[in-house]
Amino acid sequence: LSLSKLPSGISNLVSLHHLDLSRTNITGLPQELKALEKLRYLNLDHTRFLSIIPPQLISGFSKLEVLRLLSRGRWSVLEEEEGSVLCDDAEPLMKELLGLKHLNVLSWSFRSSLAVQKFLKYPKLVSITQSVWVECGTYTRPPFNVLHLAYMENLQELELGSSKLEEMKIDSTEEVKKLFRNGFRSLNTVVLRSCRGKDLTWLVFVQNLKQLNMQGFTMEEIISVDKLSDISEIIGSEHNIFARLEYLTMWRGTNVKSVYPNPLPFPKLKKIQVFHCRQLKKLPLNSSSAKGRRVVIEGTKKWWEELQWEDQATQNAFFSCAVLWEDPYY
């Protein structure tokens, strides 16, 4: 929406319970919103120009139950911004939220690894967070360690944008067992945009993964053969990390050559989309991967022609549902 400023008369809506400003161009919230004392739901998701939230404004919504702040906004330049709780990695806002007794759903954004560490100090906020957006910078030091989010028990959606991801290093058998048992328990959707890193082997611990969407990524392997071997010795080789996967999307993976080293069963899979991943010549499929399900594979005709199949039966099994496009830039 083109809305960039809230009308002055909004303070008259004293009985308002629900305010959805998502995907608008607002730059800040006015003090006049304090009059909305009955507000229960406030959605600021995807407000890319949002830079100012006055101190004590959000904490004044004593009945607030849902706050959505999944934003790629201008927080990162707010260190010197006066009169806003979004400065200093938004920790002032974190502290305000602690006083909201009815708050039970939160979505949040991070601009640095330090911001994540600050957030994790507040167990109440961690426990109610369902969606997270992380954008730390592709050349940031230190790189972002995704495993820091592993024990956010209600985290369902994770989006990583323009971030350099730390290579996964597991120091002990007990750590692997703990991650496998308790890590990412609710996470079902992972989105990566313009991320750099070695691989995404940490997905082994996302056992309820339903949607994996990768765009503009640099990894050669999604799941590392070597790291998977080390982990499998501890959790067992029979574990299928994509047992619940429904949608797999890969766009502009210029270096990717492998999703997974071997064919896998995909009992829930509905669709695979692959575009501009020229080096990806093989998918982790065989003739029994879909077990009679009609799985759509979408990509360019040229890419399909260069795919290497486990055998002819595998190609035949997936060809009938293929959606293939011409691509003059392939």
XYZ file of C-alpha atoms in Angstrom:
330
model
C 0.000 0.000 0.000
C 1.102 3.601 -0.611
C 0.120 4.741 2.884
C 3.109 6.617 4.328
C 1.531 8.458 7.244
C -1.340 7.673 9.568
C -4.217 10.183 9.563
C -4.450 12.456 12.589
C -7.978 11.265 13.319
C -6.808 7.760 14.148
C -6.619 8.738 17.820
C -10.417 8.931 17.829
C -10.719 5.180 17.209
C -10.503 4.432 20.914
C -12.341 1.109 20.607
C -10.024 -0.252 17.905
C -8.790 -3.799 18.587
C -7.038 -4.651 15.314
C -4.543 -2.471 13.388
C -2.824 -3.923 10.317
C -0.167 -1.639 8.800
C 1.781 -4.414 7.095
C 3.316 -3.701 3.674
C 2.683 0.031 3.957
C 5.233 2.832 3.507
C 4.845 4.342 6.952
C 8.050 5.800 8.384
C 6.975 6.004 11.991
C 4.189 5.604 14.521
C 2.727 8.830 15.960
C 2.327 9.484 19.668
C -1.412 9.848 19.033
C -1.684 6.063 18.870
C -1.479 6.040 22.668
C -5.220 6.654 22.655
C -5.815 3.140 21.310
C -5.750 1.549 24.747
C -7.891 -1.423 23.683
C -5.570 -2.493 20.879
C -4.975 -6.247 20.857
C -3.340 -6.794 17.455
C -0.660 -4.660 15.752
C 0.908 -5.793 12.482
C 4.007 -3.928 11.255
C 5.370 -6.740 9.088
C 7.205 -5.663 5.924
C 7.141 -1.937 6.703
C 10.422 -1.264 4.926
C 10.567 2.468 5.700
C 9.671 2.205 9.373
C 12.302 3.945 11.475
C 10.579 5.517 14.474
C 8.514 4.027 17.274
C 8.303 6.486 20.202
C 9.367 5.261 23.656
C 6.552 3.907 25.844
C 4.109 3.773 22.926
C 3.996 -0.009 22.504
C 4.156 -0.652 26.240
C 1.050 1.536 26.586
C -1.020 -1.050 24.730
C -1.670 -3.027 27.904
C -4.122 -5.405 26.202
C -1.853 -6.192 23.237
C -1.767 -9.901 22.380
C -0.081 -9.945 18.954
C 2.808 -7.800 17.695
C 4.257 -8.474 14.253
C 7.471 -6.674 13.429
C 8.998 -8.759 10.667
C 10.547 -5.847 8.824
C 13.465 -5.061 6.559
C 13.146 -1.476 7.709
C 15.781 1.122 8.435
C 16.724 -0.046 11.914
C 20.353 -0.517 10.932
C 20.931 3.251 10.584
C 19.213 4.272 13.784
C 22.088 4.366 16.243
C 21.782 8.160 16.382
C 18.015 8.319 15.907
C 16.432 10.103 18.847
C 13.003 9.304 20.147
C 12.800 5.754 18.827
C 12.960 2.396 20.579
C 14.293 0.810 17.372
C 17.814 2.096 18.059
C 20.554 -0.056 19.614
C 19.326 -3.288 17.972
C 15.831 -2.477 19.293
C 16.720 -3.584 22.823
C 14.733 -0.661 24.314
C 11.643 -2.102 22.620
C 12.488 -5.593 23.866
C 12.459 -4.266 27.427
C 9.123 -2.534 26.896
C 7.494 -5.730 25.673
C 8.348 -7.539 28.897
C 5.632 -5.551 30.661
C 2.839 -6.606 28.297
C 1.108 -9.369 30.259
C -1.191 -10.504 27.445
C 1.361 -10.575 24.629
C 1.518 -14.143 23.287
C 2.504 -13.869 19.602
C 5.554 -12.035 18.314
C 7.440 -11.768 15.043
C 10.839 -10.072 15.114
C 13.753 -8.823 13.022
C 17.493 -8.901 13.692
C 20.214 -6.799 12.082
C 23.242 -8.387 13.743
C 24.459 -11.401 15.694
C 24.691 -9.114 18.721
C 20.989 -8.301 18.413
C 20.205 -12.027 18.525
C 22.289 -12.450 21.665
C 20.468 -9.561 23.327
C 17.080 -11.014 22.410
C 17.950 -14.445 23.794
C 18.417 -12.846 27.233
C 14.639 -12.449 27.463
C 13.048 -15.929 27.769
C 9.514 -14.531 27.681
C 10.074 -12.965 24.252
C 11.868 -16.050 22.964
C 8.980 -18.294 24.005
C 6.295 -16.346 22.084
C 8.246 -15.636 18.888
C 6.812 -17.430 15.849
C 8.611 -15.717 12.945
C 12.100 -14.258 12.584
C 13.849 -12.227 9.896
C 17.670 -12.032 10.067
C 19.751 -9.675 7.930
C 23.312 -9.345 9.214
C 25.207 -8.511 5.998
C 27.009 -10.866 3.620
C 30.462 -9.606 4.660
C 29.789 -9.208 8.368
C 32.236 -10.550 10.934
C 31.562 -12.711 12.762
C 29.148 -14.560 10.449
C 25.708 -15.470 11.749
C 25.327 -18.790 13.572
C 21.848 -20.152 12.817
C 22.116 -22.650 15.674
C 21.709 -19.738 18.099
C 18.012 -19.882 17.206
C 17.682 -23.650 17.641
C 15.912 -23.574 20.996
C 13.266 -20.968 20.203
C 10.577 -23.539 20.882
C 7.713 -21.830 19.012
C 9.672 -20.510 16.033
C 7.774 -21.558 12.898
C 9.190 -19.355 10.135
C 12.804 -18.297 9.624
C 13.907 -15.935 6.875
C 17.593 -15.194 6.345
C 18.439 -12.306 4.037
C 21.777 -10.865 2.915
C 23.678 -12.711 5.607
C 26.956 -14.596 5.801
C 26.239 -17.860 7.587
C 28.749 -19.421 9.949
C 29.913 -22.905 9.044
C 28.261 -25.449 11.313
C 30.660 -26.973 13.822
C 29.482 -29.555 16.329
C 31.850 -29.974 19.252
C 30.358 -32.990 21.003
C 28.136 -36.029 20.598
C 25.854 -34.722 23.334
C 25.382 -31.455 21.475
C 24.262 -33.326 18.350
C 21.840 -35.444 20.371
C 20.409 -32.373 22.079
C 19.933 -30.535 18.784
C 18.318 -33.567 17.199
C 16.008 -34.059 20.173
C 15.049 -30.447 20.964
C 16.347 -28.151 18.219
C 14.005 -26.243 15.878
C 10.999 -28.173 17.192
C 8.330 -25.997 15.557
C 10.229 -24.635 12.559
C 8.506 -25.553 9.290
C 9.449 -22.789 6.829
C 12.966 -21.620 5.920
C 13.638 -18.873 3.372
C 17.104 -17.713 2.295
C 17.721 -14.645 0.158
C 21.196 -13.594 -0.987
C 23.028 -15.612 1.657
C 26.645 -16.776 1.634
C 28.039 -19.868 3.333
C 29.484 -23.348 2.888
C 26.276 -25.366 3.164
C 22.985 -25.721 5.037
C 23.639 -28.978 6.851
C 22.014 -27.525 9.978
C 18.710 -28.324 8.219
C 19.280 -31.904 9.408
C 17.936 -30.695 12.752
C 14.791 -29.083 11.283
C 12.711 -32.226 11.430
C 9.355 -30.575 10.644
C 10.546 -28.676 7.579
C 7.710 -28.217 5.066
C 8.944 -25.368 2.881
C 12.521 -24.597 1.826
C 12.959 -21.556 -0.400
C 16.451 -20.451 -1.490
C 17.132 -17.433 -3.699
C 20.459 -15.941 -4.747
C 22.624 -18.311 -2.686
C 26.287 -19.326 -3.103
C 26.449 -22.831 -1.593
C 27.722 -25.748 -3.692
C 26.076 -28.284 -1.395
C 22.840 -27.884 0.508
C 23.615 -30.839 2.776
C 27.365 -31.510 3.118
C 28.358 -35.136 2.508
C 31.165 -35.003 5.074
C 29.169 -33.288 7.813
C 26.187 -35.535 7.219
C 28.410 -38.580 7.653
C 29.658 -37.297 11.021
C 26.139 -36.538 12.234
C 24.701 -39.831 10.954
C 27.139 -41.762 13.125
C 25.376 -40.226 16.113
C 21.697 -39.972 15.105
C 21.566 -42.945 12.736
C 21.724 -43.133 8.964
C 18.035 -44.049 8.597
C 16.894 -40.500 9.452
C 15.220 -38.715 6.518
C 15.606 -34.957 6.942
C 13.049 -34.178 4.233
C 10.334 -36.521 5.494
C 7.810 -33.663 5.803
C 9.041 -31.436 2.982
C 6.250 -30.230 0.674
C 7.874 -27.438 -1.348
C 11.485 -27.002 -2.466
C 12.377 -23.821 -4.371
C 15.811 -22.862 -5.700
C 16.426 -19.649 -7.656
C 19.773 -18.250 -8.793
C 21.927 -20.827 -7.056
C 24.896 -20.197 -9.313
C 27.199 -22.709 -7.596
C 24.835 -25.380 -6.293
C 25.652 -28.903 -7.465
C 23.952 -31.065 -4.854
C 20.877 -30.937 -2.635
C 21.543 -34.247 -0.892
C 24.112 -36.948 -1.695
C 21.654 -39.823 -2.182
C 18.068 -40.423 -3.350
C 15.509 -39.912 -0.594
C 11.873 -40.786 -0.009
C 9.686 -37.670 -0.117
C 6.348 -38.860 1.298
C 4.869 -35.322 1.485
C 6.524 -33.610 -1.486
C 4.253 -31.583 -3.786
C 6.528 -29.356 -5.850
C 10.168 -28.657 -6.763
C 11.048 -25.391 -8.524
C 14.524 -24.834 -9.981
C 15.527 -21.752 -11.979
C 18.991 -20.421 -12.873
C 20.843 -23.253 -11.109
C 22.875 -24.384 -14.106
C 25.293 -26.601 -12.210
C 22.566 -28.612 -10.501
C 22.508 -31.712 -12.681
C 20.922 -34.199 -10.300
C 18.067 -34.232 -7.808
C 17.924 -36.606 -4.795
C 15.235 -38.719 -6.437
C 14.685 -42.271 -7.591
C 11.630 -44.018 -9.001
C 10.186 -44.669 -5.538
C 10.924 -41.266 -3.960
C 7.371 -39.993 -4.355
C 5.611 -43.358 -3.817
C 2.942 -42.777 -6.447
C 2.399 -39.102 -5.591
C 2.133 -36.588 -8.422
C 5.098 -34.313 -7.745
C 5.457 -31.221 -9.940
C 8.997 -30.356 -11.041
C 9.173 -26.875 -12.544
C 12.153 -25.463 -14.431
C 13.478 -24.652 -17.880
C 13.500 -27.105 -20.759
C 17.264 -26.755 -21.130
C 17.866 -27.568 -17.460
C 15.558 -30.589 -17.662
C 17.384 -31.916 -20.721
C 20.709 -31.784 -18.851
C 19.442 -33.487 -15.686
C 21.061 -36.795 -14.794
C 18.593 -39.380 -13.506
C 19.121 -42.388 -11.292
C 17.616 -44.497 -14.086
C 15.021 -44.266 -16.855
C 12.263 -45.334 -14.480
C 12.974 -42.285 -12.316
C 12.785 -39.893 -15.249
C 9.568 -41.491 -16.426
C 8.042 -41.211 -12.956
C 8.489 -37.430 -12.819
C 8.174 -36.419 -16.468
C 4.379 -36.562 -16.591
C 4.049 -33.751 -14.026
C 6.951 -31.602 -15.217
C 6.241 -27.922 -15.960
C 8.954 -26.711 -18.315
C 9.647 -23.197 -19.579
C 11.684 -21.650 -22.327
C 14.519 -19.506 -20.978
C 16.477 -17.422 -23.509
C 18.985 -16.465 -20.786
C 19.793 -20.012 -19.652
